[in-house]
Structures are given as structure tokens and as C-alpha cells.
């Protein structure tokens, strides 16, 4: 029984972070609506270009630090080595300050050169605003990773939501103010360039910087409150004389050896977005398309498609983050059965969410676009319908990346990401030049990359952990429930729209009908057991309700 509780407790923590990620993504989705209305598709292109470059430098400078810290802290806390865990934190903080500052200086002074590479020179303003955020996020990541290594996701979850709320408010307000400022500059210069959109995009990135700063202040406050407890634990540990203290040189060496493989795998895994942007824009212009059309296509792709698709993917990212310390601790104690059980639980949890999200977005793409962005553009809806399947592939590959890192097979994701990236790079020019798919070439690339990564990572997880998923329970039953849900949701939307002639009302009713029908069907076909439901947020409440409705045996 204790084993089962231990197996599900990490999933509960992962659920906390997943819920925070969902809330953050929803806030992010909501504020992008007024921001997009302010800065338009061209502004979305400038914002996206600056954010992609910033994200790439963040990956290189400090993105791998939180996962490395959580992994190392968790392994030491599992052996009751609190002082060594504290030393890991100090070493990681020093690395974060150095790499974050280097990244900040590189982005600030190289902004002009970097944006010209991606055929988007007016992203210069937005990118410079983002530069200081690299230092803030580096330090913030170390603190979050430390608490995740201790087994609590609460500081990360709360700070994430707080960060996004501040980001939303400042982004919209600053975009509005700076858009007006850019309009005045354009009038003075008398040019036809999109200065208003460029300055508006800079306002959007100002929200990112401000939100990260507020989250850092919150995490520092929580950390200072916890530090007294940590010091007492270290003092008791020293008095007992049982612990062997690691020297800082050894810890820094292990940190770097842990960071580098994670850095390479996460960089390659996320490199696809910035490679795609540079490659697509340059190839599309060489193909004879004008720069305004290419910018418009990318604005729709980045401002609509990716914003929506990233919401369900963020759940798997959150669960993957929370699973690393739990897997690392079990692996350090050589509890291989527990490792396999935890992988199985994580995979089940992710598929129960990712598969219906894929079907739901594909079925209701047009109505959702019109509801959220008040746009009837067919391009955005068709992109979502074509690319929704990548949600499942990205979800699996994100989790399997974390699993391989948690069981000390950190070089494997690097190799797999290289192969997947090469496949993606090959698919893009073929899609553009052979099939003339324009922006749909990006959708093909996304599917190719995520599918190859998903297959290679899955085979590696099976080989090195012995884990083999229960195909029926993990994939088939959620898929069956999702397909039936999609039919019901579309039928409800069609009937309601014919009766009420209101897209907003019909879409909301269809989504609610889809959620309820999916839950009912999944329970009726025994897609989830009572034990698994206990690991869900408010699992006990769900179980009681399901039993009252005779969806579970009492």
C-alpha cells in the first residue's frame, strides 16, 4: 500500500504543476487575444521572432539548470544528505548568474544581427527588451528546481501563475501604449514600415520580463522562509556524523556533467522552432513569395496555431518536470519496479488528456478560433486541424525525454533529437518546393519531428527501463472515448448553432458536452481505475461522484 501511495504522490505533485501550467496557458491565451487585436499579424510575427531567439539563448544559457538541480537535489535528499543538496543549490546559482549575464549581454548587443538572420529586422526592439529576462529566469529556474528536488511543486506552481498574471496585464497595457508611440514615429519618418507593430511587440515582451521579475521576488521570499528549516536539518545531520560532505569542486563537476547532456537534448528538442522559422522564411522568400505575405503567414502560425496547440502540450511538460526528481530518487535506490510503475502512471495520465485535446481541437477548430480571436480566417483553423495530431506525439516525446534523463540515460535524447531534427529539416524544403504547401510545410515539419522523436524515445525507454505500455488502457481506450466525444461535440455545436445562431454560446455548450461525454465514456469502458483516479486532483471527489452515477462500482 505504501508503494502505491508513493507511486501516486509524485503524480499528485505533477498534477499541481500541470494545473498551474494549464491556468498559465489559459491566461496566456486570453491576453494574446487583446494583444493580437492591438499589434495584428505583423506584430505577432515580430513578437514571435524575438521570443524564439530569446528562447534559444535561454535554452543554451540556463534552461537545463532547473531539471539538473531537481535531479541532483532529489538524489541527495533520498540519501538524507541535506548539506550536499544545499551545496548543489549554491553551485547552480553561481552557474546561473554567469550564464544568464553572458546570455543577456549577447542578446542585447547582438539583437540587430540576430533579427536580420531571420528576415525580421523590426523584431530588434522586442528582443532588446527581453535581454535582462535571461538573468532573471536563470536564477528563478534554480530556485524552482531546488524546491522540485525537495518534492514540492507548490512554489513553482504559484510563481508560474503569478508570473503569467503580471505578464498578461503588463503585456496588453505596454503593447497598447507602445503601439501608439510607434504610430507617431512612423508618421514622423513618413515610411511604410510597420513601426507601430514593432513597438507594440516590444510592449508584449516587456510583460514577459516584468512577470519573471515578480515571480523571482516571490520565490526568493519562499526560499528565505524555508532556509531556517534547511539550516536546522543540516545542523542535525552534522551532529549525527552520518553524512559525507561533498566538496564544491566535485559538486560543480557533477553539475556540469549533468547539465551538458540535458542542455544538448533540450536544446536540440526545442531547436526545431527557431530552425523552422529561419529556414521557412528564407526558403519561402527564395521561392518568390513577398516578405509581407511570409510575415503574415508566420503571424497566423505563431499567434494562433501554436498558442492553442501549446496549451495541452504544457501539461505533459509539467508532468515531465515533476517526474524527473521522483524517477531519479527511485533509480538512485535501485527500485526498478517503482521506476516502471511511475513511468506507466505518467504516460496514462498524459494520454488521458492529450488524446481528447487533439480530437477536440481538430473538430472545433473554426468555432474556437472565432470564439477566442473573433476571426473567421480559414487559414488558422485549417492549420489547427492539420497539426493537432502533433499534440499526442509531442506529449509522449516530452515525457520520454524526462524519463531517459531521470534514469541517467541523458545522451540518448541528444541522439534522438538530432535524428528528428534532421528529418524535420529535410521535410521542410520538400513540402515547400515539391508540394508548394507554403505555411502548411511547418505543420508537416512539426508532425515529422514529433513523430520521429516519439518513436525513437519510446524504443529507448523500453530498452533501458524495461517499461512497456499497456496499449489498450494507455492509448486505445482514451482514443475510443475521444472519437465518440468528437462526434458528440460536433453534433451539439451544429444543432445548437442552428437553433441559437450564436457561435460563442454553441462553442461553450459543445465543449462542455464533449468534456462530460468523454469522462462518462472513459469510465464506462473502464479506461481509468479507482486507484488511478485517486492520483488525479480532487480524485476522491471524482470517485464519489462517479459511484453515485454508477460509472464506477460502489
GROMACS .gro file of N, CA, C and O in nm, residues 368-452:
model
  340
  368UNK      N    1  -1.367   2.756  -3.223
  368UNK     CA    2  -1.280   2.802  -3.114
  368UNK      C    3  -1.202   2.926  -3.158
  368UNK      O    4  -1.187   3.021  -3.082
  369UNK      N    5  -1.153   2.926  -3.282
  369UNK     CA    6  -1.082   3.043  -3.334
  369UNK      C    7  -1.171   3.166  -3.332
  369UNK      O    8  -1.129   3.275  -3.292
  370UNK      N    9  -1.294   3.148  -3.376
  370UNK     CA   10  -1.387   3.261  -3.381
  370UNK      C   11  -1.423   3.307  -3.240
  370UNK      O   12  -1.434   3.428  -3.215
  371UNK      N   13  -1.436   3.214  -3.147
  371UNK     CA   14  -1.470   3.248  -3.009
  371UNK      C   15  -1.357   3.326  -2.942
  371UNK      O   16  -1.381   3.429  -2.878
  372UNK      N   17  -1.234   3.277  -2.957
  372UNK     CA   18  -1.121   3.336  -2.885
  372UNK      C   19  -1.068   3.463  -2.951
  372UNK      O   20  -1.039   3.562  -2.884
  373UNK      N   21  -1.050   3.457  -3.083
  373UNK     CA   22  -0.982   3.567  -3.152
  373UNK      C   23  -1.075   3.651  -3.240
  373UNK      O   24  -1.028   3.743  -3.307
  374UNK      N   25  -1.204   3.617  -3.239
  374UNK     CA   26  -1.303   3.692  -3.318
  374UNK      C   27  -1.259   3.702  -3.464
  374UNK      O   28  -1.271   3.807  -3.527
  375UNK      N   29  -1.203   3.592  -3.514
  375UNK     CA   30  -1.159   3.589  -3.653
  375UNK      C   31  -1.217   3.466  -3.721
  375UNK      O   32  -1.231   3.361  -3.660
  376UNK      N   33  -1.254   3.482  -3.846
  376UNK     CA   34  -1.307   3.369  -3.922
  376UNK      C   35  -1.206   3.322  -4.027
  376UNK      O   36  -1.242   3.253  -4.122
  377UNK      N   37  -1.080   3.360  -4.009
  377UNK     CA   38  -0.977   3.320  -4.105
  377UNK      C   39  -0.969   3.168  -4.115
  377UNK      O   40  -0.953   3.099  -4.015
  378UNK      N   41  -0.984   3.118  -4.237
  378UNK     CA   42  -0.980   2.973  -4.258
  378UNK      C   43  -0.840   2.918  -4.235
  378UNK      O   44  -0.825   2.803  -4.194
  379UNK      N   45  -0.738   2.998  -4.262
  379UNK     CA   46  -0.600   2.950  -4.251
  379UNK      C   47  -0.570   2.901  -4.111
  379UNK      O   48  -0.517   2.792  -4.093
  380UNK      N   49  -0.603   2.980  -4.010
  380UNK     CA   50  -0.573   2.942  -3.872
  380UNK      C   51  -0.644   2.812  -3.834
  380UNK      O   52  -0.584   2.723  -3.774
  381UNK      N   53  -0.773   2.801  -3.868
  381UNK     CA   54  -0.849   2.680  -3.835
  381UNK      C   55  -0.795   2.558  -3.906
  381UNK      O   56  -0.782   2.450  -3.847
  382UNK      N   57  -0.759   2.574  -4.033
  382UNK     CA   58  -0.707   2.460  -4.110
  382UNK      C   59  -0.569   2.416  -4.059
  382UNK      O   60  -0.537   2.297  -4.061
  383UNK      N   61  -0.488   2.511  -4.013
  383UNK     CA   62  -0.359   2.476  -3.955
  383UNK      C   63  -0.379   2.389  -3.830
  383UNK      O   64  -0.309   2.290  -3.810
  384UNK      N   65  -0.474   2.428  -3.748
  384UNK     CA   66  -0.501   2.351  -3.625
  384UNK      C   67  -0.553   2.212  -3.659
  384UNK      O   68  -0.511   2.112  -3.600
  385UNK      N   69  -0.644   2.203  -3.754
  385UNK     CA   70  -0.698   2.073  -3.794
  385UNK      C   71  -0.589   1.982  -3.850
  385UNK      O   72  -0.586   1.862  -3.822
  386UNK      N   73  -0.499   2.041  -3.927
  386UNK     CA   74  -0.392   1.961  -3.988
  386UNK      C   75  -0.286   1.919  -3.887
  386UNK      O   76  -0.229   1.810  -3.898
  387UNK      N   77  -0.260   2.004  -3.790
  387UNK     CA   78  -0.147   1.978  -3.700
  387UNK      C   79  -0.181   1.931  -3.561
  387UNK      O   80  -0.090   1.907  -3.479
  388UNK      N   81  -0.308   1.913  -3.530
  388UNK     CA   82  -0.347   1.876  -3.393
  388UNK      C   83  -0.287   1.742  -3.349
  388UNK      O   84  -0.255   1.724  -3.231
  389UNK      N   85  -0.266   1.650  -3.442
  389UNK     CA   86  -0.213   1.518  -3.408
  389UNK      C   87  -0.075   1.528  -3.342
  389UNK      O   88  -0.034   1.441  -3.264
  390UNK      N   89  -0.001   1.636  -3.373
  390UNK     CA   90   0.133   1.652  -3.313
  390UNK      C   91   0.126   1.670  -3.162
  390UNK      O   92   0.226   1.649  -3.093
  391UNK      N   93   0.010   1.707  -3.109
  391UNK     CA   94  -0.006   1.719  -2.963
  391UNK      C   95   0.027   1.587  -2.894
  391UNK      O   96   0.098   1.583  -2.794
  392UNK      N   97  -0.025   1.477  -2.950
  392UNK     CA   98   0.000   1.344  -2.892
  392UNK      C   99   0.148   1.309  -2.901
  392UNK      O  100   0.209   1.265  -2.803
  393UNK      N  101   0.208   1.331  -3.018
  393UNK     CA  102   0.348   1.295  -3.037
  393UNK      C  103   0.441   1.378  -2.948
  393UNK      O  104   0.535   1.326  -2.888
  394UNK      N  105   0.414   1.510  -2.940
  394UNK     CA  106   0.497   1.596  -2.855
  394UNK      C  107   0.481   1.559  -2.707
  394UNK      O  108   0.577   1.563  -2.631
  395UNK      N  109   0.361   1.524  -2.666
  395UNK     CA  110   0.336   1.487  -2.527
  395UNK      C  111   0.416   1.364  -2.487
  395UNK      O  112   0.480   1.360  -2.382
  396UNK      N  113   0.413   1.263  -2.575
  396UNK     CA  114   0.487   1.139  -2.546
  396UNK      C  115   0.637   1.164  -2.546
  396UNK      O  116   0.710   1.119  -2.457
  397UNK      N  117   0.685   1.237  -2.647
  397UNK     CA  118   0.830   1.259  -2.656
  397UNK      C  119   0.882   1.347  -2.544
  397UNK      O  120   0.994   1.329  -2.497
  398UNK      N  121   0.801   1.443  -2.497
  398UNK     CA  122   0.842   1.528  -2.385
  398UNK      C  123   0.858   1.445  -2.258
  398UNK      O  124   0.958   1.458  -2.186
  399UNK      N  125   0.760   1.359  -2.231
  399UNK     CA  126   0.768   1.273  -2.113
  399UNK      C  127   0.885   1.175  -2.125
  399UNK      O  128   0.962   1.156  -2.030
  400UNK      N  129   0.900   1.112  -2.240
  400UNK     CA  130   1.006   1.013  -2.257
  400UNK      C  131   1.145   1.077  -2.248
  400UNK      O  132   1.240   1.014  -2.201
  401UNK      N  133   1.157   1.202  -2.292
  401UNK     CA  134   1.283   1.276  -2.272
  401UNK      C  135   1.318   1.283  -2.124
  401UNK      O  136   1.431   1.255  -2.082
  402UNK      N  137   1.219   1.323  -2.044
  402UNK     CA  138   1.241   1.337  -1.899
  402UNK      C  139   1.270   1.202  -1.833
  402UNK      O  140   1.353   1.193  -1.743
  403UNK      N  141   1.203   1.098  -1.880
  403UNK     CA  142   1.225   0.963  -1.825
  403UNK      C  143   1.370   0.921  -1.848
  403UNK      O  144   1.438   0.873  -1.757
  404UNK      N  145   1.418   0.938  -1.969
  404UNK     CA  146   1.556   0.899  -2.001
  404UNK      C  147   1.657   0.979  -1.920
  404UNK      O  148   1.759   0.927  -1.876
  405UNK      N  149   1.628   1.107  -1.898
  405UNK     CA  150   1.716   1.188  -1.815
  405UNK      C  151   1.711   1.145  -1.669
  405UNK      O  152   1.813   1.143  -1.599
  406UNK      N  153   1.591   1.106  -1.623
  406UNK     CA  154   1.575   1.064  -1.484
  406UNK      C  155   1.644   0.932  -1.453
  406UNK      O  156   1.684   0.908  -1.339
  407UNK      N  157   1.660   0.845  -1.554
  407UNK     CA  158   1.725   0.715  -1.530
  407UNK      C  159   1.870   0.714  -1.581
  407UNK      O  160   1.927   0.610  -1.612
  408UNK      N  161   1.927   0.835  -1.589
  408UNK     CA  162   2.070   0.851  -1.623
  408UNK      C  163   2.106   0.802  -1.764
  408UNK      O  164   2.216   0.753  -1.787
  409UNK      N  165   2.013   0.817  -1.857
  409UNK     CA  166   2.042   0.788  -1.997
  409UNK      C  167   2.031   0.920  -2.075
  409UNK      O  168   1.955   0.933  -2.170
  410UNK      N  169   2.111   1.017  -2.032
  410UNK     CA  170   2.093   1.153  -2.081
  410UNK      C  171   2.146   1.176  -2.222
  410UNK      O  172   2.111   1.273  -2.287
  411UNK      N  173   2.233   1.088  -2.270
  411UNK     CA  174   2.285   1.106  -2.405
  411UNK      C  175   2.187   1.058  -2.512
  411UNK      O  176   2.193   1.101  -2.627
  412UNK      N  177   2.098   0.968  -2.472
  412UNK     CA  178   2.005   0.909  -2.570
  412UNK      C  179   1.913   1.015  -2.632
  412UNK      O  180   1.897   1.018  -2.755
  413UNK      N  181   1.850   1.104  -2.552
  413UNK     CA  182   1.765   1.207  -2.615
  413UNK      C  183   1.841   1.298  -2.711
  413UNK      O  184   1.781   1.350  -2.806
  414UNK      N  185   1.972   1.317  -2.687
  414UNK     CA  186   2.052   1.400  -2.777
  414UNK      C  187   2.056   1.336  -2.916
  414UNK      O  188   2.030   1.401  -3.018
  415UNK      N  189   2.089   1.207  -2.917
  415UNK     CA  190   2.095   1.135  -3.044
  415UNK      C  191   1.960   1.134  -3.114
  415UNK      O  192   1.950   1.161  -3.235
  416UNK      N  193   1.855   1.107  -3.038
  416UNK     CA  194   1.721   1.100  -3.097
  416UNK      C  195   1.676   1.236  -3.151
  416UNK      O  196   1.614   1.245  -3.258
  417UNK      N  197   1.709   1.343  -3.076
  417UNK     CA  198   1.670   1.477  -3.120
  417UNK      C  199   1.744   1.517  -3.247
  417UNK      O  200   1.688   1.584  -3.335
  418UNK      N  201   1.870   1.477  -3.258
  418UNK     CA  202   1.947   1.507  -3.380
  418UNK      C  203   1.884   1.441  -3.503
  418UNK      O  204   1.870   1.503  -3.608
  419UNK      N  205   1.845   1.315  -3.487
  419UNK     CA  206   1.782   1.242  -3.598
  419UNK      C  207   1.649   1.306  -3.635
  419UNK      O  208   1.619   1.328  -3.754
  420UNK      N  209   1.569   1.340  -3.532
  420UNK     CA  210   1.437   1.401  -3.557
  420UNK      C  211   1.451   1.539  -3.621
  420UNK      O  212   1.375   1.574  -3.712
  421UNK      N  213   1.551   1.615  -3.575
  421UNK     CA  214   1.573   1.749  -3.632
  421UNK      C  215   1.615   1.739  -3.778
  421UNK      O  216   1.570   1.817  -3.863
  422UNK      N  217   1.701   1.641  -3.809
  422UNK     CA  218   1.745   1.621  -3.948
  422UNK      C  219   1.625   1.585  -4.036
  422UNK      O  220   1.612   1.636  -4.149
  423UNK      N  221   1.537   1.499  -3.985
  423UNK     CA  222   1.417   1.461  -4.061
  423UNK      C  223   1.328   1.583  -4.086
  423UNK      O  224   1.271   1.600  -4.195
  424UNK      N  225   1.316   1.667  -3.986
  424UNK     CA  226   1.236   1.789  -3.997
  424UNK      C  227   1.294   1.885  -4.100
  424UNK      O  228   1.222   1.940  -4.184
  425UNK      N  229   1.427   1.903  -4.096
  425UNK     CA  230   1.494   1.994  -4.189
  425UNK      C  231   1.478   1.946  -4.333
  425UNK      O  232   1.459   2.026  -4.426
  426UNK      N  233   1.482   1.816  -4.353
  426UNK     CA  234   1.464   1.760  -4.488
  426UNK      C  235   1.320   1.778  -4.536
  426UNK      O  236   1.295   1.808  -4.653
  427UNK      N  237   1.225   1.761  -4.444
  427UNK     CA  238   1.083   1.768  -4.483
  427UNK      C  239   1.040   1.909  -4.525
  427UNK      O  240   0.951   1.924  -4.609
  428UNK      N  241   1.103   2.012  -4.469
  428UNK     CA  242   1.058   2.149  -4.494
  428UNK      C  243   1.077   2.193  -4.640
  428UNK      O  244   0.980   2.236  -4.703
  429UNK      N  245   1.198   2.183  -4.698
  429UNK     CA  246   1.210   2.222  -4.839
  429UNK      C  247   1.130   2.133  -4.933
  429UNK      O  248   1.080   2.181  -5.037
  430UNK      N  249   1.116   2.004  -4.899
  430UNK     CA  250   1.034   1.916  -4.984
  430UNK      C  251   0.889   1.964  -4.984
  430UNK      O  252   0.824   1.972  -5.089
  431UNK      N  253   0.838   1.997  -4.866
  431UNK     CA  254   0.700   2.045  -4.855
  431UNK      C  255   0.680   2.177  -4.929
  431UNK      O  256   0.574   2.201  -4.988
  432UNK      N  257   0.782   2.264  -4.926
  432UNK     CA  258   0.771   2.394  -4.991
  432UNK      C  259   0.787   2.385  -5.142
  432UNK      O  260   0.704   2.436  -5.219
  433UNK      N  261   0.894   2.320  -5.187
  433UNK     CA  262   0.929   2.323  -5.329
  433UNK      C  263   0.860   2.215  -5.412
  433UNK      O  264   0.829   2.237  -5.528
  434UNK      N  265   0.840   2.097  -5.352
  434UNK     CA  266   0.779   1.988  -5.427
  434UNK      C  267   0.627   1.996  -5.422
  434UNK      O  268   0.558   1.984  -5.524
  435UNK      N  269   0.573   2.020  -5.301
  435UNK     CA  270   0.427   2.018  -5.285
  435UNK      C  271   0.365   2.158  -5.273
  435UNK      O  272   0.244   2.171  -5.264
  436UNK      N  273   0.450   2.263  -5.267
  436UNK     CA  274   0.403   2.402  -5.260
  436UNK      C  275   0.301   2.423  -5.148
  436UNK      O  276   0.192   2.479  -5.170
  437UNK      N  277   0.336   2.381  -5.029
  437UNK     CA  278   0.242   2.385  -4.916
  437UNK      C  279   0.245   2.516  -4.838
  437UNK      O  280   0.170   2.531  -4.742
  438UNK      N  281   0.331   2.611  -4.876
  438UNK     CA  282   0.355   2.736  -4.802
  438UNK      C  283   0.358   2.712  -4.650
  438UNK      O  284   0.432   2.628  -4.604
  439UNK      N  285   0.274   2.779  -4.571
  439UNK     CA  286   0.286   2.768  -4.425
  439UNK      C  287   0.248   2.628  -4.374
  439UNK      O  288   0.290   2.587  -4.265
  440UNK      N  289   0.175   2.551  -4.454
  440UNK     CA  290   0.143   2.414  -4.414
  440UNK      C  291   0.268   2.326  -4.408
  440UNK      O  292   0.267   2.220  -4.347
  441UNK      N  293   0.376   2.371  -4.471
  441UNK     CA  294   0.503   2.299  -4.461
  441UNK      C  295   0.549   2.294  -4.316
  441UNK      O  296   0.613   2.196  -4.273
  442UNK      N  297   0.516   2.397  -4.239
  442UNK     CA  298   0.552   2.399  -4.096
  442UNK      C  299   0.477   2.289  -4.020
  442UNK      O  300   0.532   2.228  -3.929
  443UNK      N  301   0.354   2.267  -4.056
  443UNK     CA  302   0.274   2.163  -3.991
  443UNK      C  303   0.334   2.025  -4.019
  443UNK      O  304   0.348   1.941  -3.930
  444UNK      N  305   0.373   2.003  -4.146
  444UNK     CA  306   0.436   1.876  -4.184
  444UNK      C  307   0.564   1.857  -4.103
  444UNK      O  308   0.591   1.748  -4.049
  445UNK      N  309   0.645   1.963  -4.093
  445UNK     CA  310   0.770   1.956  -4.017
  445UNK      C  311   0.746   1.923  -3.871
  445UNK      O  312   0.818   1.841  -3.811
  446UNK      N  313   0.646   1.987  -3.811
  446UNK     CA  314   0.613   1.959  -3.670
  446UNK      C  315   0.576   1.813  -3.649
  446UNK      O  316   0.619   1.749  -3.552
  447UNK      N  317   0.494   1.761  -3.738
  447UNK     CA  318   0.449   1.622  -3.725
  447UNK      C  319   0.566   1.526  -3.744
  447UNK      O  320   0.583   1.430  -3.667
  448UNK      N  321   0.649   1.553  -3.844
  448UNK     CA  322   0.765   1.466  -3.870
  448UNK      C  323   0.858   1.464  -3.750
  448UNK      O  324   0.899   1.357  -3.702
  449UNK      N  325   0.893   1.582  -3.700
  449UNK     CA  326   0.986   1.591  -3.586
  449UNK      C  327   0.930   1.518  -3.464
  449UNK      O  328   0.999   1.435  -3.402
  450UNK      N  329   0.807   1.551  -3.426
  450UNK     CA  330   0.750   1.494  -3.303
  450UNK      C  331   0.727   1.344  -3.315
  450UNK      O  332   0.746   1.270  -3.218
  451UNK      N  333   0.689   1.296  -3.434
  451UNK     CA  334   0.666   1.153  -3.453
  451UNK      C  335   0.797   1.074  -3.445
  451UNK      O  336   0.804   0.971  -3.377
  452UNK      N  337   0.902   1.123  -3.514
  452UNK     CA  338   1.032   1.055  -3.509
  452UNK      C  339   1.086   1.054  -3.367
  452UNK      O  340   1.135   0.951  -3.318
   0.00000   0.00000   0.00000
